[in-house]
Amino acid sequence: MIEKKPPLTIRLCQPRGFCAGVDRAIQIVVLALKKYGAPVYVRHEIVHNRYVVEGLQSLGAVFIEELSEIPPEHRQSPVVFSAHGVPKSVPADAQARNLFYLDATCPLVSKVHKQAMRHQRLGRHVLLIGHAGHPEVIGTMGQLPEGAVTLIETEADAARFEPVDASALGFVTQTTLSVEDTAGIIRALQERFPQLYAPAAESICYATTNRQEAVKETAAGADLFLVVGAPNSSNSRRLVEVAERAGATTSLLVQRAAEIPWDEIAAIKTLGLSAGASAPEIIVDEIIDAFRQRFDVTIDLAITATETEDFPVMRVLRDVELTAADMAFVNGAA
């Protein structure tokens, strides 16, 4: 007699997973490998996802932390800068070393860089709301001279900050923050500094906002909410926090199906499922398949937004055809 599987409803968030900036960055590495051959060097993880990094390594990408790691015999090989952005010192170092580089910085991160530079050009001290040590924060602070930017991580930081001139302040934010947490910090700053200048456009990116809204809509009443993503992925970790605040009984960050605590979740009836902006859809499929093996699964697709953004790669790579097969290692079979 075949044992009957317990029923499970999976509330599958849409949008989820790759945003346009992440997709573009991965495409740049894939296209560079097709055009120039291996090795293609990548400074820092191209996006914060181990599966993606290992997939690109298998194609011939070599990940480094500093340009000095590129051996002399490979100085003609391309080096790609990650989607998180880099300080101005990095392309300057690449030029000094006569390296050929491709900048895969997300256009929305580049927009934050421009907003920060605009504040400074207009005589304002820049407040950057973000997390210390995150590559995007390092890259944004590195657009301006030392001392021109102050990092604000919390409302407590906002309360402690003492400016030289309270009438000449402007803020920008890391693109992957919690919308609610950031709003609280901005409120705290505006209460202390009514003349604080906002950026000309929203800094938190559309994908971060959309994924958080989708999780808010689906988390209430979920016995378990899973977010597919890496521990060093800021936007993925924020989704876990959003799910807990929005009413999920338990919320977990997992990189693969093997990390799911199967022994602890045998009695769940409703599962929420989303993926951070750097998590590939092939892992979402893997996790759904793993649940199907154990439960009688019904998928409830929760669509809260439709994303049409598409960021083209740089002109030097546009003559190379990108096929579905080229991206199957992250997107799955078409």
Short mmCIF file of C-alpha atoms in Angstrom, two decimals:
data_model
loop_
_atom_site.label_atom_id
_atom_site.label_comp_id
_atom_site.label_asym_id
_atom_site.label_seq_id
_atom_site.Cartn_x
_atom_site.Cartn_y
_atom_site.Cartn_z
CA MET A 1 0.00 0.00 0.00
CA ILE A 2 1.35 3.42 -1.03
CA GLU A 3 1.62 5.76 1.95
CA LYS A 4 -0.47 8.88 1.43
CA LYS A 5 1.56 12.10 1.51
CA PRO A 6 0.34 14.89 3.79
CA PRO A 7 -1.12 17.94 1.98
CA LEU A 8 0.97 21.11 1.70
CA THR A 9 0.16 24.45 0.14
CA ILE A 10 3.22 26.34 -1.10
CA ARG A 11 2.63 30.07 -1.40
CA LEU A 12 5.19 30.87 -4.08
CA CYS A 13 6.12 34.55 -4.25
CA GLN A 14 6.35 36.34 -7.56
CA PRO A 15 8.50 38.29 -8.13
CA ARG A 16 11.36 36.35 -6.58
CA GLY A 17 14.94 35.50 -7.44
CA PHE A 18 17.15 37.24 -9.97
CA CYS A 19 16.70 40.94 -10.54
CA ALA A 20 17.79 42.66 -13.75
CA GLY A 21 21.12 43.79 -12.24
CA VAL A 22 22.08 40.29 -11.09
CA ASP A 23 21.00 38.75 -14.39
CA ARG A 24 23.11 41.30 -16.29
CA ALA A 25 26.19 40.69 -14.12
CA ILE A 26 26.06 36.92 -14.65
CA GLN A 27 25.48 37.40 -18.37
CA ILE A 28 28.58 39.63 -18.55
CA VAL A 29 30.78 36.84 -17.14
CA VAL A 30 29.20 34.20 -19.40
CA LEU A 31 29.52 36.37 -22.51
CA ALA A 32 33.11 37.33 -21.66
CA LEU A 33 33.99 33.64 -21.39
CA LYS A 34 32.34 32.97 -24.76
CA LYS A 35 34.10 35.89 -26.44
CA TYR A 36 37.55 35.82 -24.87
CA GLY A 37 37.84 32.28 -23.51
CA ALA A 38 38.97 31.19 -20.06
CA PRO A 39 40.17 32.46 -17.74
CA VAL A 40 37.97 35.45 -17.04
CA TYR A 41 38.83 36.94 -13.67
CA VAL A 42 36.08 38.26 -11.40
CA ARG A 43 36.89 40.59 -8.52
CA HIS A 44 34.80 39.49 -5.52
CA GLU A 45 31.78 37.20 -5.87
CA ILE A 46 29.91 38.45 -8.94
CA VAL A 47 26.72 38.16 -6.86
CA HIS A 48 26.32 36.78 -3.35
CA ASN A 49 25.43 33.20 -4.17
CA ARG A 50 27.79 30.23 -3.88
CA TYR A 51 25.86 28.12 -6.43
CA VAL A 52 26.21 30.89 -9.05
CA VAL A 53 29.89 31.37 -8.26
CA GLU A 54 30.61 27.63 -8.54
CA GLY A 55 28.65 27.45 -11.80
CA LEU A 56 30.75 30.22 -13.30
CA GLN A 57 33.95 28.64 -12.00
CA SER A 58 33.02 25.46 -13.86
CA LEU A 59 32.81 27.54 -17.05
CA GLY A 60 36.27 29.04 -16.51
CA ALA A 61 35.78 32.09 -14.29
CA VAL A 62 38.44 32.71 -11.62
CA PHE A 63 37.34 34.63 -8.54
CA ILE A 64 39.80 36.92 -6.79
CA GLU A 65 39.60 39.57 -4.07
CA GLU A 66 42.38 41.84 -5.35
CA LEU A 67 43.69 42.66 -8.82
CA SER A 68 47.22 41.82 -7.65
CA GLU A 69 46.17 38.14 -7.68
CA ILE A 70 46.04 38.09 -11.51
CA PRO A 71 49.28 36.45 -12.68
CA PRO A 72 51.45 38.35 -15.17
CA GLU A 73 50.78 35.83 -17.95
CA HIS A 74 47.03 36.53 -17.71
CA ARG A 75 47.19 40.33 -17.78
CA GLN A 76 45.41 40.30 -21.14
CA SER A 77 42.47 38.32 -19.75
CA PRO A 78 39.33 40.30 -18.87
CA VAL A 79 38.57 41.10 -15.24
CA VAL A 80 34.95 41.72 -14.25
CA PHE A 81 33.91 43.93 -11.33
CA SER A 82 31.00 42.57 -9.31
CA ALA A 83 27.39 43.77 -9.38
CA HIS A 84 27.84 45.42 -5.97
CA GLY A 85 30.08 48.16 -7.36
CA VAL A 86 33.66 49.09 -6.50
CA PRO A 87 35.48 52.14 -5.13
CA LYS A 88 37.01 54.47 -7.71
CA SER A 89 40.42 53.17 -6.66
CA VAL A 90 39.72 49.77 -8.25
CA PRO A 91 39.33 50.84 -11.92
CA ALA A 92 42.23 53.25 -11.35
CA ASP A 93 44.34 50.29 -10.16
CA ALA A 94 43.20 48.25 -13.19
CA GLN A 95 44.29 51.04 -15.53
CA ALA A 96 47.64 51.35 -13.77
CA ARG A 97 48.17 47.61 -14.29
CA ASN A 98 47.04 47.84 -17.97
CA LEU A 99 44.20 45.40 -17.31
CA PHE A 100 41.13 45.04 -19.52
CA TYR A 101 38.15 45.34 -17.22
CA LEU A 102 34.38 45.00 -17.57
CA ASP A 103 32.33 46.78 -14.92
CA ALA A 104 29.25 44.72 -14.01
CA THR A 105 28.06 47.18 -11.34
CA CYS A 106 24.25 47.16 -11.22
CA PRO A 107 22.94 50.33 -12.92
CA LEU A 108 20.82 51.02 -9.82
CA VAL A 109 23.93 50.92 -7.63
CA SER A 110 25.65 53.24 -10.11
CA LYS A 111 22.67 55.57 -9.70
CA VAL A 112 23.31 55.69 -5.93
CA HIS A 113 26.96 56.53 -6.66
CA LYS A 114 25.85 59.43 -8.85
CA GLN A 115 23.41 60.67 -6.19
CA ALA A 116 26.18 60.64 -3.56
CA MET A 117 28.52 62.53 -5.88
CA ARG A 118 25.78 65.04 -6.63
CA HIS A 119 25.27 65.73 -2.92
CA GLN A 120 29.00 66.34 -2.54
CA ARG A 121 29.16 68.53 -5.64
CA LEU A 122 26.43 70.70 -4.08
CA GLY A 123 28.48 71.11 -0.92
CA ARG A 124 26.70 68.54 1.26
CA HIS A 125 28.18 65.97 3.62
CA VAL A 126 26.85 62.57 2.57
CA LEU A 127 25.08 60.20 4.98
CA LEU A 128 25.03 56.64 3.65
CA ILE A 129 22.43 54.39 5.27
CA GLY A 130 23.75 50.85 5.01
CA HIS A 131 25.67 47.97 6.57
CA ALA A 132 29.37 48.32 7.37
CA GLY A 133 31.60 46.01 5.38
CA HIS A 134 29.07 45.22 2.65
CA PRO A 135 30.76 45.49 -0.77
CA GLU A 136 28.09 47.89 -2.02
CA VAL A 137 28.72 50.21 0.94
CA ILE A 138 32.50 50.01 0.41
CA GLY A 139 31.96 50.84 -3.27
CA THR A 140 29.65 53.79 -2.60
CA MET A 141 31.89 55.29 0.09
CA GLY A 142 34.81 54.82 -2.29
CA GLN A 143 33.27 57.18 -4.85
CA LEU A 144 34.07 60.18 -2.64
CA PRO A 145 37.15 61.44 -0.78
CA GLU A 146 37.83 60.05 2.68
CA GLY A 147 35.75 61.87 5.29
CA ALA A 148 33.09 62.99 2.80
CA VAL A 149 30.69 60.15 3.77
CA THR A 150 29.39 59.03 7.16
CA LEU A 151 27.86 55.55 7.44
CA ILE A 152 24.59 55.38 9.39
CA GLU A 153 23.59 51.79 10.25
CA THR A 154 20.89 52.29 12.89
CA GLU A 155 18.55 54.83 14.45
CA ALA A 156 21.06 55.00 17.32
CA ASP A 157 23.73 56.08 14.82
CA ALA A 158 21.32 58.74 13.56
CA ALA A 159 20.87 60.02 17.12
CA ARG A 160 24.64 60.14 17.76
CA PHE A 161 25.75 61.80 14.53
CA GLU A 162 26.99 65.37 14.98
CA PRO A 163 27.50 67.24 11.69
CA VAL A 164 29.77 70.18 11.07
CA ASP A 165 26.92 71.94 9.26
CA ALA A 166 23.36 70.63 9.83
CA SER A 167 22.10 72.65 6.86
CA ALA A 168 24.41 70.89 4.38
CA LEU A 169 23.56 67.20 4.62
CA GLY A 170 22.31 64.73 2.00
CA PHE A 171 21.58 61.02 2.29
CA VAL A 172 21.60 57.94 0.08
CA THR A 173 20.97 54.30 0.99
CA GLN A 174 22.30 50.87 0.18
CA THR A 175 19.97 49.37 -2.44
CA THR A 176 19.21 46.12 -0.59
CA LEU A 177 17.95 47.31 2.80
CA SER A 178 14.68 46.65 4.59
CA VAL A 179 12.23 49.31 3.45
CA GLU A 180 10.74 49.61 6.95
CA ASP A 181 14.05 49.80 8.83
CA THR A 182 15.39 52.38 6.40
CA ALA A 183 12.25 54.50 6.72
CA GLY A 184 12.77 54.58 10.50
CA ILE A 185 16.38 55.73 10.15
CA ILE A 186 15.44 58.40 7.60
CA ARG A 187 12.66 59.63 9.92
CA ALA A 188 15.12 59.86 12.82
CA LEU A 189 17.56 61.85 10.68
CA GLN A 190 14.88 64.18 9.33
CA GLU A 191 13.61 64.92 12.84
CA ARG A 192 17.10 65.98 13.89
CA PHE A 193 18.03 67.66 10.61
CA PRO A 194 14.95 69.16 8.92
CA GLN A 195 17.08 70.50 6.08
CA LEU A 196 18.41 67.03 5.20
CA TYR A 197 18.40 66.56 1.41
CA ALA A 198 17.00 63.33 0.00
CA PRO A 199 18.42 61.77 -3.17
CA ALA A 200 16.73 62.85 -6.40
CA ALA A 201 15.42 59.27 -6.80
CA GLU A 202 14.69 56.36 -4.46
CA SER A 203 17.88 54.47 -3.52
CA ILE A 204 16.38 51.13 -2.44
CA CYS A 205 15.97 49.29 -5.71
CA TYR A 206 12.69 48.14 -7.26
CA ALA A 207 13.62 44.47 -6.86
CA THR A 208 14.31 44.77 -3.13
CA THR A 209 11.01 46.58 -2.59
CA ASN A 210 9.02 44.16 -4.78
CA ARG A 211 10.42 41.05 -3.11
CA GLN A 212 9.74 42.43 0.35
CA GLU A 213 6.16 43.35 -0.60
CA ALA A 214 5.55 39.86 -1.99
CA VAL A 215 6.80 38.28 1.24
CA LYS A 216 4.59 40.59 3.32
CA GLU A 217 1.56 39.48 1.31
CA THR A 218 2.23 35.75 1.72
CA ALA A 219 3.83 35.36 5.17
CA ALA A 220 0.79 35.72 7.45
CA GLY A 221 -0.40 32.28 8.56
CA ALA A 222 2.53 30.41 7.01
CA ASP A 223 3.81 27.61 9.27
CA LEU A 224 7.21 28.04 7.69
CA PHE A 225 8.65 30.63 5.32
CA LEU A 226 11.75 29.72 3.34
CA VAL A 227 13.94 32.30 1.63
CA VAL A 228 16.43 30.92 -0.87
CA GLY A 229 19.65 32.88 -0.60
CA ALA A 230 23.17 33.08 0.79
CA PRO A 231 24.08 34.14 4.34
CA ASN A 232 26.13 37.06 2.96
CA SER A 233 23.24 38.27 0.76
CA SER A 234 21.84 41.41 2.37
CA ASN A 235 18.56 41.42 0.45
CA SER A 236 17.94 37.72 1.21
CA ARG A 237 18.48 38.20 4.94
CA ARG A 238 16.09 41.15 4.92
CA LEU A 239 13.40 38.88 3.39
CA VAL A 240 13.73 36.48 6.33
CA GLU A 241 13.17 39.40 8.73
CA VAL A 242 10.21 40.69 6.72
CA ALA A 243 8.56 37.24 6.75
CA GLU A 244 8.85 37.01 10.55
CA ARG A 245 7.43 40.50 11.04
CA ALA A 246 4.57 39.79 8.64
CA GLY A 247 3.33 36.76 10.56
CA ALA A 248 5.17 33.61 9.53
CA THR A 249 5.54 31.18 12.43
CA THR A 250 9.13 30.45 11.46
CA SER A 251 11.33 31.93 8.75
CA LEU A 252 14.59 30.42 7.51
CA LEU A 253 17.31 31.27 4.99
CA VAL A 254 18.48 28.23 3.00
CA GLN A 255 20.97 27.86 0.17
CA ARG A 256 19.88 24.40 -1.02
CA ALA A 257 17.17 21.81 -0.31
CA ALA A 258 19.68 19.83 1.77
CA GLU A 259 19.71 22.63 4.38
CA ILE A 260 15.98 22.33 5.13
CA PRO A 261 15.42 20.79 8.60
CA TRP A 262 13.08 18.06 7.32
CA ASP A 263 12.70 16.31 10.69
CA GLU A 264 11.38 19.51 12.27
CA ILE A 265 8.75 20.43 9.67
CA ALA A 266 6.77 17.23 9.17
CA ALA A 267 3.53 18.79 10.43
CA ILE A 268 3.45 21.98 8.37
CA LYS A 269 0.40 22.73 6.24
CA THR A 270 1.38 26.04 4.61
CA LEU A 271 4.80 27.01 3.32
CA GLY A 272 5.83 30.45 2.07
CA LEU A 273 8.65 30.42 -0.50
CA SER A 274 10.67 33.24 -1.99
CA ALA A 275 14.23 33.84 -3.20
CA GLY A 276 16.63 36.72 -2.84
CA ALA A 277 17.68 38.76 -5.84
CA SER A 278 20.91 36.77 -6.27
CA ALA A 279 19.34 33.30 -5.88
CA PRO A 280 18.85 31.26 -9.09
CA GLU A 281 15.48 29.80 -10.06
CA ILE A 282 17.00 26.35 -10.49
CA ILE A 283 17.34 26.12 -6.68
CA VAL A 284 13.72 27.19 -6.17
CA ASP A 285 12.78 24.31 -8.49
CA GLU A 286 15.02 21.96 -6.51
CA ILE A 287 13.30 22.91 -3.24
CA ILE A 288 9.80 22.52 -4.66
CA ASP A 289 10.78 19.09 -6.00
CA ALA A 290 12.11 18.13 -2.56
CA PHE A 291 8.77 19.07 -0.97
CA ARG A 292 6.86 17.14 -3.65
CA GLN A 293 8.77 14.01 -2.64
CA ARG A 294 7.46 14.38 0.92
CA PHE A 295 4.09 16.15 0.56
CA ASP A 296 1.09 16.33 -1.74
CA VAL A 297 1.91 19.84 -2.93
CA THR A 298 -0.45 22.51 -4.19
CA ILE A 299 1.22 25.64 -5.58
CA ASP A 300 -0.49 28.94 -4.81
CA LEU A 301 1.28 31.53 -6.96
CA ALA A 302 1.16 34.91 -5.23
CA ILE A 303 1.80 37.59 -7.87
CA THR A 304 2.23 41.06 -6.36
CA ALA A 305 4.14 42.83 -9.15
CA THR A 306 5.27 42.33 -12.74
CA GLU A 307 8.89 43.21 -13.45
CA THR A 308 9.87 44.25 -16.95
CA GLU A 309 13.27 45.83 -16.23
CA ASP A 310 16.09 44.70 -18.49
CA PHE A 311 19.61 46.08 -18.23
CA PRO A 312 21.69 45.49 -21.39
CA VAL A 313 25.31 44.38 -21.18
CA MET A 314 28.09 46.73 -22.28
CA ARG A 315 28.52 47.32 -26.00
CA VAL A 316 31.75 45.31 -26.30
CA LEU A 317 29.83 42.09 -25.50
CA ARG A 318 26.70 42.68 -27.55
CA ASP A 319 28.09 40.90 -30.61
CA VAL A 320 28.09 37.58 -28.71
CA GLU A 321 24.90 35.51 -28.78
CA LEU A 322 23.53 34.55 -25.37
CA THR A 323 21.42 31.39 -25.52
CA ALA A 324 19.07 29.74 -23.03
CA ALA A 325 21.60 26.91 -22.82
CA ASP A 326 24.30 29.37 -21.73
CA MET A 327 22.18 30.36 -18.71
CA ALA A 328 20.64 26.94 -17.97
CA PHE A 329 23.04 26.43 -15.03
CA VAL A 330 21.09 29.10 -13.14
CA ASN A 331 17.73 29.26 -14.89
CA GLY A 332 17.18 25.53 -15.45
CA ALA A 333 16.22 23.91 -18.72
CA ALA A 334 13.93 26.02 -20.89
#
